[in-house]
XYZ file of C-alpha atoms in Angstrom:
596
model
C 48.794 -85.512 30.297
C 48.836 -83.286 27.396
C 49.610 -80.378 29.084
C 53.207 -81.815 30.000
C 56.300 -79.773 28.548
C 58.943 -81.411 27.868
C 62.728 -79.041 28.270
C 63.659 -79.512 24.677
C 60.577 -78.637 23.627
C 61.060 -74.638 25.087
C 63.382 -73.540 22.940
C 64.863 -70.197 24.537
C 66.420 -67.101 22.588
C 67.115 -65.120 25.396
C 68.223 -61.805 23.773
C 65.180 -62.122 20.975
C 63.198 -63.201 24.373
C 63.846 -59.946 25.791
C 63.386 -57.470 22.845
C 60.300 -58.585 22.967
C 59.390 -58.058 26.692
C 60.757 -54.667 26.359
C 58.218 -54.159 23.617
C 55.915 -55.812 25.852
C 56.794 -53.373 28.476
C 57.119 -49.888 26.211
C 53.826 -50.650 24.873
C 51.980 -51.761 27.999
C 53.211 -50.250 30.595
C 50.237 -49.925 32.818
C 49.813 -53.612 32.653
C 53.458 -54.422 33.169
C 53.424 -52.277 36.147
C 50.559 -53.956 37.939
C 51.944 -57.666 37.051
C 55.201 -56.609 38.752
C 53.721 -55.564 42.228
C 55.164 -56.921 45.249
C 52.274 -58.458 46.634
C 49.618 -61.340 46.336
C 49.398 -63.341 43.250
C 45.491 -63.038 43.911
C 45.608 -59.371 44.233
C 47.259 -58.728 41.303
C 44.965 -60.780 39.366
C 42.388 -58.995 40.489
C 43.936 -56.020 39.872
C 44.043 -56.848 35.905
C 40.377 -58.004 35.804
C 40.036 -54.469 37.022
C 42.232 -53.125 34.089
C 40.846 -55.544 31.573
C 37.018 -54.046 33.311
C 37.954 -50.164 32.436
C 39.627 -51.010 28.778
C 36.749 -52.934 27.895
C 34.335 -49.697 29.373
C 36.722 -47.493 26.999
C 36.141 -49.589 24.210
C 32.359 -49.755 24.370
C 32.259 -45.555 25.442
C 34.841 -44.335 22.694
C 33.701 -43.212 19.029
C 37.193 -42.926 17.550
C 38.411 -46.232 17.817
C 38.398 -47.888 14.452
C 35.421 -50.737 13.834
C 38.183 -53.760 13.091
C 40.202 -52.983 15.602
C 37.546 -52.687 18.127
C 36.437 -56.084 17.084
C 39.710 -57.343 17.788
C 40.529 -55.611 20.521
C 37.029 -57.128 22.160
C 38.380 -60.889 20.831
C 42.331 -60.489 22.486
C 40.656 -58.857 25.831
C 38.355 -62.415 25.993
C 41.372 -64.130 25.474
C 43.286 -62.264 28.294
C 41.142 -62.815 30.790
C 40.934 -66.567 30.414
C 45.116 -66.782 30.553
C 44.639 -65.270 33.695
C 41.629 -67.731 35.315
C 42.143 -70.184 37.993
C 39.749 -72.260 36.325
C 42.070 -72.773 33.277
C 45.278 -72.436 35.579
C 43.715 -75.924 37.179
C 42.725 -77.580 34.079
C 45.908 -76.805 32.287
C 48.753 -77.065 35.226
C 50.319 -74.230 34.101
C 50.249 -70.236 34.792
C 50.620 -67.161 32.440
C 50.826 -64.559 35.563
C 53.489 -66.485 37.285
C 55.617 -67.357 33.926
C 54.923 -63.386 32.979
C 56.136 -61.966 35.758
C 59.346 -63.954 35.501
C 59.816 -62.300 32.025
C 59.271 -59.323 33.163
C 61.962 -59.491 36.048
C 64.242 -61.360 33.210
C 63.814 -64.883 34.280
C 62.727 -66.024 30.850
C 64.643 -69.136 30.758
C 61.497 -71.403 31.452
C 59.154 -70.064 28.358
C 60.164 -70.161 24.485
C 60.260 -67.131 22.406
C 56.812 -67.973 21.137
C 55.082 -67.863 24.852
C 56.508 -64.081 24.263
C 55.492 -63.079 20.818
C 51.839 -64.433 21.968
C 51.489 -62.156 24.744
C 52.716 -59.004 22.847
C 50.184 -59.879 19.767
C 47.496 -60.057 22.208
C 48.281 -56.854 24.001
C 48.943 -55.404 20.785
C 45.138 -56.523 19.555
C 44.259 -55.081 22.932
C 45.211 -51.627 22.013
C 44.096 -51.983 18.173
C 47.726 -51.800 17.280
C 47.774 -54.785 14.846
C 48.622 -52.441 12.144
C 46.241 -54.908 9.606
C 44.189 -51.814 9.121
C 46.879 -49.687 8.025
C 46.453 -50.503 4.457
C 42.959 -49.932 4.036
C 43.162 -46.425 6.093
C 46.389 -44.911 4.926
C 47.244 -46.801 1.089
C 46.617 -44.797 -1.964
C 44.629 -47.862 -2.814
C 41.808 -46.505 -0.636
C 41.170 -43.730 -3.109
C 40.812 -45.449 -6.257
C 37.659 -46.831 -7.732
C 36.232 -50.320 -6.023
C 36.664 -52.069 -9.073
C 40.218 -51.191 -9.497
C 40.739 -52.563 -5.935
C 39.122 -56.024 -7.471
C 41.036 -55.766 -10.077
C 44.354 -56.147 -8.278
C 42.593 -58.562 -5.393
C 41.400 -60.531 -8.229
C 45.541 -60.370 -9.601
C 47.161 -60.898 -6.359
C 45.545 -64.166 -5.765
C 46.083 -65.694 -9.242
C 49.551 -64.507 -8.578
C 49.658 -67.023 -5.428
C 47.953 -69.485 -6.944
C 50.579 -69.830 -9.614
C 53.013 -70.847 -7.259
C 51.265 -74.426 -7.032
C 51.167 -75.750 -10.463
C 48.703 -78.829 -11.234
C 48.358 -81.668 -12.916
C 46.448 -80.209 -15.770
C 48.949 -77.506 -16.924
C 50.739 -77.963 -19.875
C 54.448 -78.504 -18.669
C 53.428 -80.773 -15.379
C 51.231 -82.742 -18.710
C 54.242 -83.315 -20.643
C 57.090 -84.012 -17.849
C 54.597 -86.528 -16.300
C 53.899 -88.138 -19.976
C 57.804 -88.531 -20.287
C 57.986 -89.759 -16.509
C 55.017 -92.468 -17.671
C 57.385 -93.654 -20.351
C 60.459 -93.889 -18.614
C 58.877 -96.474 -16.209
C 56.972 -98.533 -18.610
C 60.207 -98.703 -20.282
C 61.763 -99.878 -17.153
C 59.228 -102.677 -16.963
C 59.371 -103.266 -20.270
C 55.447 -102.731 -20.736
C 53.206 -101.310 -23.102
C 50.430 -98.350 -22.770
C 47.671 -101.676 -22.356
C 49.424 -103.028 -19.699
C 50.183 -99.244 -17.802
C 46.372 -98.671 -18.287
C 45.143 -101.915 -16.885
C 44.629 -101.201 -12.950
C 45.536 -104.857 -12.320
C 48.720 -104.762 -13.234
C 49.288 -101.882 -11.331
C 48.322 -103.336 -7.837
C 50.592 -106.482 -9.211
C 53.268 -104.154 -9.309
C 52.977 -101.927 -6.708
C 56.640 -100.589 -5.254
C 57.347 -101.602 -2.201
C 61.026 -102.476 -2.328
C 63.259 -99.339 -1.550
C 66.052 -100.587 -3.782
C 63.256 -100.903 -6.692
C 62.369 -97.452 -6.158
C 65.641 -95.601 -5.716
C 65.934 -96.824 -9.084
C 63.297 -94.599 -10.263
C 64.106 -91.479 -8.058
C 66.151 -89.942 -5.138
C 65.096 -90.156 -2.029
C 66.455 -88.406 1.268
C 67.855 -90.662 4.146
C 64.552 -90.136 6.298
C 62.671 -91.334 3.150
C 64.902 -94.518 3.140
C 64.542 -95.135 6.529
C 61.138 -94.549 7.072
C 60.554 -97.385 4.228
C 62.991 -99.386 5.591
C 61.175 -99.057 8.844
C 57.341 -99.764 7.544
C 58.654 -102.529 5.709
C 60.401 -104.197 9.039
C 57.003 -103.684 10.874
C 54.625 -104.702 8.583
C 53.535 -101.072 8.127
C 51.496 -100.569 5.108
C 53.544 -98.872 2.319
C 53.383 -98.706 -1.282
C 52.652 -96.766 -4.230
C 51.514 -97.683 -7.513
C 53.522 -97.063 -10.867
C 50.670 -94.500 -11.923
C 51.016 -92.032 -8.484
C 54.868 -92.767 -8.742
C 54.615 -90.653 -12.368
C 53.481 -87.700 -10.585
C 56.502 -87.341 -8.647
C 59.693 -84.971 -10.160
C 61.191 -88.194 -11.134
C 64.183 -86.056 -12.498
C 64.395 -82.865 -10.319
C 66.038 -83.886 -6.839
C 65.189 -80.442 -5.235
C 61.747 -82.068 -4.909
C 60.283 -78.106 -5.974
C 56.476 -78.592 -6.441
C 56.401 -82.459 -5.719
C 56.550 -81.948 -2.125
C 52.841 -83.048 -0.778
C 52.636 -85.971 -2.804
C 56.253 -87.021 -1.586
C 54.676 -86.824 2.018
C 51.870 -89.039 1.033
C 53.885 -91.524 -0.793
C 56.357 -92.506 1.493
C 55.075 -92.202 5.225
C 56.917 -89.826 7.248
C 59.969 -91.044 9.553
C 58.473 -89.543 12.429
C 55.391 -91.203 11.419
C 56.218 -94.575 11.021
C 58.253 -94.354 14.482
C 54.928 -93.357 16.366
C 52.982 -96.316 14.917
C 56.141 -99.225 15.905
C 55.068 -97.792 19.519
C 51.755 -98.126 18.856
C 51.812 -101.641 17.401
C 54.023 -102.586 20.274
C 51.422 -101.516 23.157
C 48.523 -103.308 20.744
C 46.634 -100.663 21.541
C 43.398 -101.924 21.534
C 40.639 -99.447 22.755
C 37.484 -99.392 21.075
C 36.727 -97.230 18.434
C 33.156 -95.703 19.989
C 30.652 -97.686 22.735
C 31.016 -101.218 22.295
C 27.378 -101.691 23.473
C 26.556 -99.516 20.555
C 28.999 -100.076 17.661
C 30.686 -103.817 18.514
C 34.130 -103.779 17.381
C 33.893 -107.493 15.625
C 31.511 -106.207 13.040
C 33.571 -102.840 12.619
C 31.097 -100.424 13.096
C 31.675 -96.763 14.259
C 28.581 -94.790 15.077
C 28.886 -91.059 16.084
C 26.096 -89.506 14.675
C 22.207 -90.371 15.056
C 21.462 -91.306 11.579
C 25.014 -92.019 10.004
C 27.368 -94.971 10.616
C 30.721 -95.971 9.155
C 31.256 -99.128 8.086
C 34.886 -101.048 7.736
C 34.133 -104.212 5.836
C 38.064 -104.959 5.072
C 41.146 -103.569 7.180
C 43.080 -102.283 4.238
C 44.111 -98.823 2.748
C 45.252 -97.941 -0.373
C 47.889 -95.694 1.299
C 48.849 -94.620 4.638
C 46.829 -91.424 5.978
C 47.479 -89.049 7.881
C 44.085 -88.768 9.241
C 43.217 -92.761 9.260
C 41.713 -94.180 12.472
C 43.670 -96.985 13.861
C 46.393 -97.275 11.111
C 48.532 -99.232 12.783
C 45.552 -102.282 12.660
C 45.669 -101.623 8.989
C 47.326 -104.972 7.469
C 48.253 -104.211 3.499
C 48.594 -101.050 1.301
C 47.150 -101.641 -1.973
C 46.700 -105.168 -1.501
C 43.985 -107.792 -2.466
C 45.357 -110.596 -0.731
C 43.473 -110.834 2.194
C 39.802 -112.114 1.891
C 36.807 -110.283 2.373
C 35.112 -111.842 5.538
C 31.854 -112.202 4.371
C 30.793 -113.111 7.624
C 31.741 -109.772 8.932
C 29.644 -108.113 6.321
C 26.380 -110.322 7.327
C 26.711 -109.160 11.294
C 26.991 -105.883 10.150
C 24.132 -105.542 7.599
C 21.905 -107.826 10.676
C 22.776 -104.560 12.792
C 22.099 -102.260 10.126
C 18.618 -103.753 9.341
C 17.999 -103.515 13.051
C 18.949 -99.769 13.615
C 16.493 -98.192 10.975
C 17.650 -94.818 12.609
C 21.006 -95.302 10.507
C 19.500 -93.925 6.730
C 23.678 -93.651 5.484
C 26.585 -95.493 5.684
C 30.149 -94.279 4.910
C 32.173 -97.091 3.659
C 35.697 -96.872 4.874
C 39.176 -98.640 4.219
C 38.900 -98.225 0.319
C 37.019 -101.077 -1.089
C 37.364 -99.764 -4.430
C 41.025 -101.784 -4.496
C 38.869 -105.072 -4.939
C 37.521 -106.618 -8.030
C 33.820 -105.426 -9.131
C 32.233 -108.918 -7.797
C 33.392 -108.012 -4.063
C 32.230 -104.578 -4.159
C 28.991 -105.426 -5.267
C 28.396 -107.708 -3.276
C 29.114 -104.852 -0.001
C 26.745 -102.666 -2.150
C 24.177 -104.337 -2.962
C 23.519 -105.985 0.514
C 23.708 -102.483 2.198
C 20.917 -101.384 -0.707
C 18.587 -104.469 0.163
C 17.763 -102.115 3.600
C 15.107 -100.075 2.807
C 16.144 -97.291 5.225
C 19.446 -96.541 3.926
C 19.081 -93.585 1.652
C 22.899 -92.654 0.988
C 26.114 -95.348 0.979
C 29.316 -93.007 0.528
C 32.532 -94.795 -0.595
C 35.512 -93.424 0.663
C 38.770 -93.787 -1.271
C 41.961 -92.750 -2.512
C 41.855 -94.924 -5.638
C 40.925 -90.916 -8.127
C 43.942 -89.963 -7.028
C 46.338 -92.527 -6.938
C 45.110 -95.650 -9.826
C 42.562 -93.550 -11.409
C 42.220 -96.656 -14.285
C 40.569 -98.506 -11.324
C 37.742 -96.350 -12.636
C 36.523 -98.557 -15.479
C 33.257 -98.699 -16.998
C 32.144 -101.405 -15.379
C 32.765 -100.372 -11.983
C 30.798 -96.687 -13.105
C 28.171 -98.740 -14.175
C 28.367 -101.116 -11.137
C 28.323 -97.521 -8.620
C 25.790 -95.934 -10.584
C 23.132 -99.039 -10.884
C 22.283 -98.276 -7.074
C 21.858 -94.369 -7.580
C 17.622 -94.285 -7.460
C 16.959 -90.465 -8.104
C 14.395 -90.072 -4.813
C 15.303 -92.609 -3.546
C 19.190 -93.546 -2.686
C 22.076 -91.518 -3.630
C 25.710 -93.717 -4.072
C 28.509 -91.096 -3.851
C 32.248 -91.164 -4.047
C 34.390 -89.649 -1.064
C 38.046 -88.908 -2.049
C 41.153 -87.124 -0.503
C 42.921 -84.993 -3.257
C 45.397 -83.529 -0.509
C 47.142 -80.851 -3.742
C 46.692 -79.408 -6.920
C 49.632 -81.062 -7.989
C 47.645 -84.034 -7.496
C 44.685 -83.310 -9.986
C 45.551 -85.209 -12.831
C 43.838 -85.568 -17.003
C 43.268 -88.972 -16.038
C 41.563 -88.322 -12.483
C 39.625 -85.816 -14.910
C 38.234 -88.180 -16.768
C 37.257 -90.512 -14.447
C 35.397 -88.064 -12.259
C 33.126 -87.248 -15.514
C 32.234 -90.499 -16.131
C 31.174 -91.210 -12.934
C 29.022 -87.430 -12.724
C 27.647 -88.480 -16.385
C 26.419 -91.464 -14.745
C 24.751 -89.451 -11.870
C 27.771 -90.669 -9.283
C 28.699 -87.677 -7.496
C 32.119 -87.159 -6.402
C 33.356 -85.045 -2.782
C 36.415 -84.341 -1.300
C 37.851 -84.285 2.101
C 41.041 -82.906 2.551
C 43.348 -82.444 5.360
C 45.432 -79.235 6.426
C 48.962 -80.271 7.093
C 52.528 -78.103 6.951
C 52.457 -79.558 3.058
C 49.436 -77.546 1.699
C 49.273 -75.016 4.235
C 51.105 -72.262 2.298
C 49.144 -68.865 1.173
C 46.350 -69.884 -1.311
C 47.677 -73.690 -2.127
C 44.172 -74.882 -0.321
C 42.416 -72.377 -2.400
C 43.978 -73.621 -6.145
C 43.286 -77.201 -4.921
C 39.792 -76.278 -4.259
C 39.650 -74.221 -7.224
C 41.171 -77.293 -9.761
C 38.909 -80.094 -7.505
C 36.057 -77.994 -9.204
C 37.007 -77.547 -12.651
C 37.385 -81.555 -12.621
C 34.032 -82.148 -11.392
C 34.498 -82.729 -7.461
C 32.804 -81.059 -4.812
C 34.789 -79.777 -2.156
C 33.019 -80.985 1.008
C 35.771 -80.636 4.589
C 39.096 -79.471 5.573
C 40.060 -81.746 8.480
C 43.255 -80.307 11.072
C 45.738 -83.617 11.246
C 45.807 -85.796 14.104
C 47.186 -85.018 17.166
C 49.577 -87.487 17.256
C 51.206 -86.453 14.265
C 52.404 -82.721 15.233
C 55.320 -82.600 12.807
C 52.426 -82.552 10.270
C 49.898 -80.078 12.107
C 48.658 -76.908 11.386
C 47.686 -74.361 13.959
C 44.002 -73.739 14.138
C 44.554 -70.039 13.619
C 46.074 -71.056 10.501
C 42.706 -72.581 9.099
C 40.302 -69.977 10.311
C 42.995 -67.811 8.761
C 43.071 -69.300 5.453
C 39.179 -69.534 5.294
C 38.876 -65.917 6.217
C 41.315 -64.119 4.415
C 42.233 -66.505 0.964
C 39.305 -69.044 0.203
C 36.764 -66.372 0.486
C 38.289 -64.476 -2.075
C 37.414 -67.377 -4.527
C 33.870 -67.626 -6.402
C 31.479 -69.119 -3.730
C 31.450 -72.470 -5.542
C 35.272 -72.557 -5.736
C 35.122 -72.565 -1.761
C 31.852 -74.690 -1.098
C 33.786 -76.804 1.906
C 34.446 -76.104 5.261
C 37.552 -76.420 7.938
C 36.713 -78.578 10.629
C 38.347 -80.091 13.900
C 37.541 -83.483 14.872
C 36.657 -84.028 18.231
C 37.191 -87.753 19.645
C 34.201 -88.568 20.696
C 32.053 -85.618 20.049
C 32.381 -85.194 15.907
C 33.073 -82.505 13.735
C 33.278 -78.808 15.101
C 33.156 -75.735 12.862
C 36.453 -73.226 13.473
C 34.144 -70.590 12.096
C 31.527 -71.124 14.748
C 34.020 -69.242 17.596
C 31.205 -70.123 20.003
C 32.131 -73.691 19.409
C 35.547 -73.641 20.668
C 37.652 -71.609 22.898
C 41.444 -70.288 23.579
C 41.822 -70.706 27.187
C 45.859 -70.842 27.710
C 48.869 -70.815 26.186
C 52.043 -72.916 27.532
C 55.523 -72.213 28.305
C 56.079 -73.484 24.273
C 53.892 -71.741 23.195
C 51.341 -74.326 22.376
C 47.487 -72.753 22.835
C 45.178 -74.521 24.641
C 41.697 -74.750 23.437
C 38.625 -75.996 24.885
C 35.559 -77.369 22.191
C 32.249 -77.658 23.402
C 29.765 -80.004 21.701
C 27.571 -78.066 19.590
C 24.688 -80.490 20.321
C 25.437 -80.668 24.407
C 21.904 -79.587 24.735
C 20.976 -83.320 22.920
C 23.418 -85.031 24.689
C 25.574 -85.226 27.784
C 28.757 -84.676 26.641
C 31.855 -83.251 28.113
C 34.338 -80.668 26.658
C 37.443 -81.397 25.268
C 40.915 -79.657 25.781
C 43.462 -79.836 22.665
C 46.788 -78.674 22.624
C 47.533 -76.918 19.743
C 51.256 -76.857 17.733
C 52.838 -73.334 18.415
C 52.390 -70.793 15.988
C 55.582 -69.263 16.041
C 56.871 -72.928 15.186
C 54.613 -73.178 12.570
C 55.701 -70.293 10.840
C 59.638 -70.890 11.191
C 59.163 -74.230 9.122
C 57.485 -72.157 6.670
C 59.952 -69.882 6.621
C 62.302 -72.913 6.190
C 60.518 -73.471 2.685
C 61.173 -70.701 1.793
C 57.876 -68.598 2.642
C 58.155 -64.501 4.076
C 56.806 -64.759 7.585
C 55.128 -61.192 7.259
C 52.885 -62.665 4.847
C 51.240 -64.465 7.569
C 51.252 -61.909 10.240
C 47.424 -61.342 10.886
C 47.697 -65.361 12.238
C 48.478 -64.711 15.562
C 45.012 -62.382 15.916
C 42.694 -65.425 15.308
C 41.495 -67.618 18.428
């Protein structure tokens, strides 16, 4: 059961606990009052439908209440009442009215310190006392012309950006060049050999003694590679990304995202053991649909995705079924070319499909292999779009030769099929000259190239979405989605409010093509969901830690029958003291907590 809190997971700070139920109380007091009757749970929870009845009355009948904090006021009273349903009492196992009125009678011991600081934002909404309007009222800023407001919008934001430096400035350019030669050095190689994509997957780092040679790493670092190597766990990282770390700078200051990508998290590596262990084995959609022998996963009614080889070029985050996955950056194990005939015999047969996604990276093989995918996908005459997905821009970018542009781009028929490229830059610092240059010879060819990235506690910071988004498109790639990590990776989540947050307030602040993709939450078994589409999903509870509880409803329920799905979300308040752990101001994200 989701829903299940574990003791250490409540952490309590009983005096901070109850400063903030006395602000809950000296600010509410009416509400606090009726909670604390001495009589029927029921009653008093009718009772505050009956307060939540007249607040909303005032809110619709008053004409001084400002516009914005009407709206929000309108959103946090929504919320409020569905904390306080027995529907969502029943579906989640756990009760705000009960676990408030211990807080208010100072038996806060069983709720964290972020249960609290959610109920005083949403009263606080309630009221319209989020103070986010202050600014705009009160701030001499109001007075001056509009442009001069643009003006320092337009400075503010390049002053954020310029905390996350990327691959194309000037001093990233140079340490990276001297990181390059430092490691051909080591191997004793010349610039052919670093450029020649083969002999970077021959010497891709696995070892951990081979690579503490070329940098520091912490003692989770060591252990998680340790670990993965034990297991079988893919890990390893070619020469190439290994240049883009701060080979020489130990603090590990801008480096940080790629670090997290290049060696798989301890926590991370500990979850897929278990994993491995229980051979989990459950199919990947309906096996009468999508058999799992010929790797086929069909969600959509004219799109399938298509695993032809069970490799990655790195872990991910975000992958389906890692722990299946049997080699990172390898070429060892053969393409089963009978698995591609069973799936292009189902392919011809569902002429409903018109585009397949090809996943696991097939770009690590040689060009005579991936044609061979290509070209019997392009025999079908209904498929109109194949999309590769890979990593290979962004970590061997020299695996983008010539041949293999010319290769892609021989199957792009203007009018009539489209071949496309579908990478994960997860940080500017990742946008590299070389990744450049391969991304324009594959648009000069007419190959385009989109990105998918995914929000985790590593690019989740003020604006470092919006100057990845911003480099992606001075490079050439279109961004295209911003997936929320998966669930069973929390040290890595981001709170939902953070992404509508960031998509609100920072990438909308960017030219329109700057911000062209979209953050969306991927529902197992129902698809992608749109955070901007509130009618889509809904906050329904929040637990003793603090976690909200959300409930997504299919957007295309009226096609299909098709449950909802609840999702436990990672506190907020957590969120934000590991931010504040890297050294961000909290206050800087303080309208977070008044988006559901």
């Amino acid at each position: 059961m989701i829903f299940d809190i574990e003791k250490e997971d409540i952490v309590v700070d009983s005096d901070r606990i109850e400063e903030v139920i006395q602000q809950i109380q000296k600010e509410n007091p009416g509400f606090c009052q009726i909670i604390m009757k001495d009589i029927d749970e029921e009653q008093i929870r009718k009772e505050i439908y009956q307060y939540f009845f007249h607040f909303e009355l005032h809110c619709l009948e008053s004409c001084y209440m400002n516009s914005l904090q009407r709206h929000r006021s309108q959103q946090a009273l929504h919320v409020l009442k569905n904390l306080f349903s027995p529907r969502h009492e029943s579906l989640t196992h756990f009760s705000v009215l009960s676990n408030l009125k211990k807080c208010l009678d100072h038996r806060h011991t069983e709720v964290s310190l972020s249960f609290a600081y959610e109920i005083l934002f949403l009263l606080r909404a309630l009221k319209g006392k989020t103070g986010l309007e202050q600014k705009e009222e009160n701030s001499p800023i109001a007075t001056r012309p509009e442009w001069g407001r643009l003006d320092e919008l337009s400075q503010e934001v390049k002053t954020w950006m310029k905390r996350y430096p990327s691959g194309l400035d000037y001093q990233v350019i140079k340490q990276r060049k001297q990181n390059q030669e430092m490691i051909k050095s080591m191997f004793g190689i010349t610039d052919k050999e670093w450029k020649d994509w083969n002999w970077q997957c021959q010497h891709v780092i696995r070892d951990l003694k081979e690579l503490e040679s070329f940098t520091k790493l912490t003692e989770k670092e060591k252990e998680s590679i340790l670990l993965a190597n034990e297991h079988q766990i893919p890990f390893g990282i070619t020469p190439y990304y290994l240049s883009l770390l701060d080979l020489s700078d130990s603090s590990i200051k801008y480096d940080h995202a790629i670090r997290n990508h290049a060696f798989p998290p301890l926590h991370y590596i500990q979850r897929l053991i278990e994993m491995k262990k229980r051979q989990n084995t459950e199919p990947l959609n309906n096996p009468k649909q999508t058999p799992e022998e010929i790797s086929i996963r069909r969600g959509y009614p004219m799109i399938a995705i298509f695993r032809p080889i069970p490799t990655h070029t790195q872990y991910c985050l975000y992958g389906e079924r890692n722990w299946e996955m049997n080699d990172a950056l390898g070429k060892k194990k053969p393409v089963q070319m009978d698995k591609i005939d069973r799936a292009v015999r189902w392919f011809e047969k569902h002429t409903e499909v018109t585009e397949v996604l090809i996943a696991g990276d097939i770009l690590i093989f040689d060009d005579d292999i991936i044609e061979e995918i290509l070209s019997r996908l392009a025999d079908i005459s209904h498929i109109q779009r194949i999309r590769v997905s890979t990593r290979i821009p962004v970590i061997l970018p020299n695996r983008i030769t010539d041949s293999l542009v010319h290769l892609l781009s021989s199957y792009q028929i203007s009018g009539r099929r489209e071949i496309s490229l579908m990478t994960h830059f997860e940080h500017a610092y990742e946008v590299t000259l070389e990744a450049m240059e391969v991304v324009q010879k594959l648009r000069k060819a007419g190959v385009h190239v989109y990105n998918q990235s995914i929000y985790t506690i590593d690019n989740s910071r003020r604006f470092e979405m919006s100057a990845l988004r911003k480099q992606l498109r001075l490079i050439g790639v279109d961004p295209y989605y911003s997936f929320n990590a998966k669930k069973d990776t929390p040290e890595e989540r981001v709170p939902i409010a953070r992404m509508i947050q960031e998509q609100n307030e920072e990438s909308r602040l960017a030219p329109g093509i700057d911000r062209e993709d979209e953050a969306v939450f991927n529902i197992p078994g129902i698809g992608k969901n749109y955070l901007r589409a509130s009618q889509e999903h809904e906050l329904i509870m929040i637990l003793a830690d603090g976690s909200r509880i959300y409930e997504f409803y299919p957007s295309d329920a009226h096609l299909f029958r098709q449950k909802t799905f609840l999702y436990r979300d990672v506190p907020i308040y957590t969120f934000l003291k590991e931010l504040e752990k890297r050294g961000e101001r909290i206050k800087d994200y303080r309208s977070i907590w008044y988006y559901y």
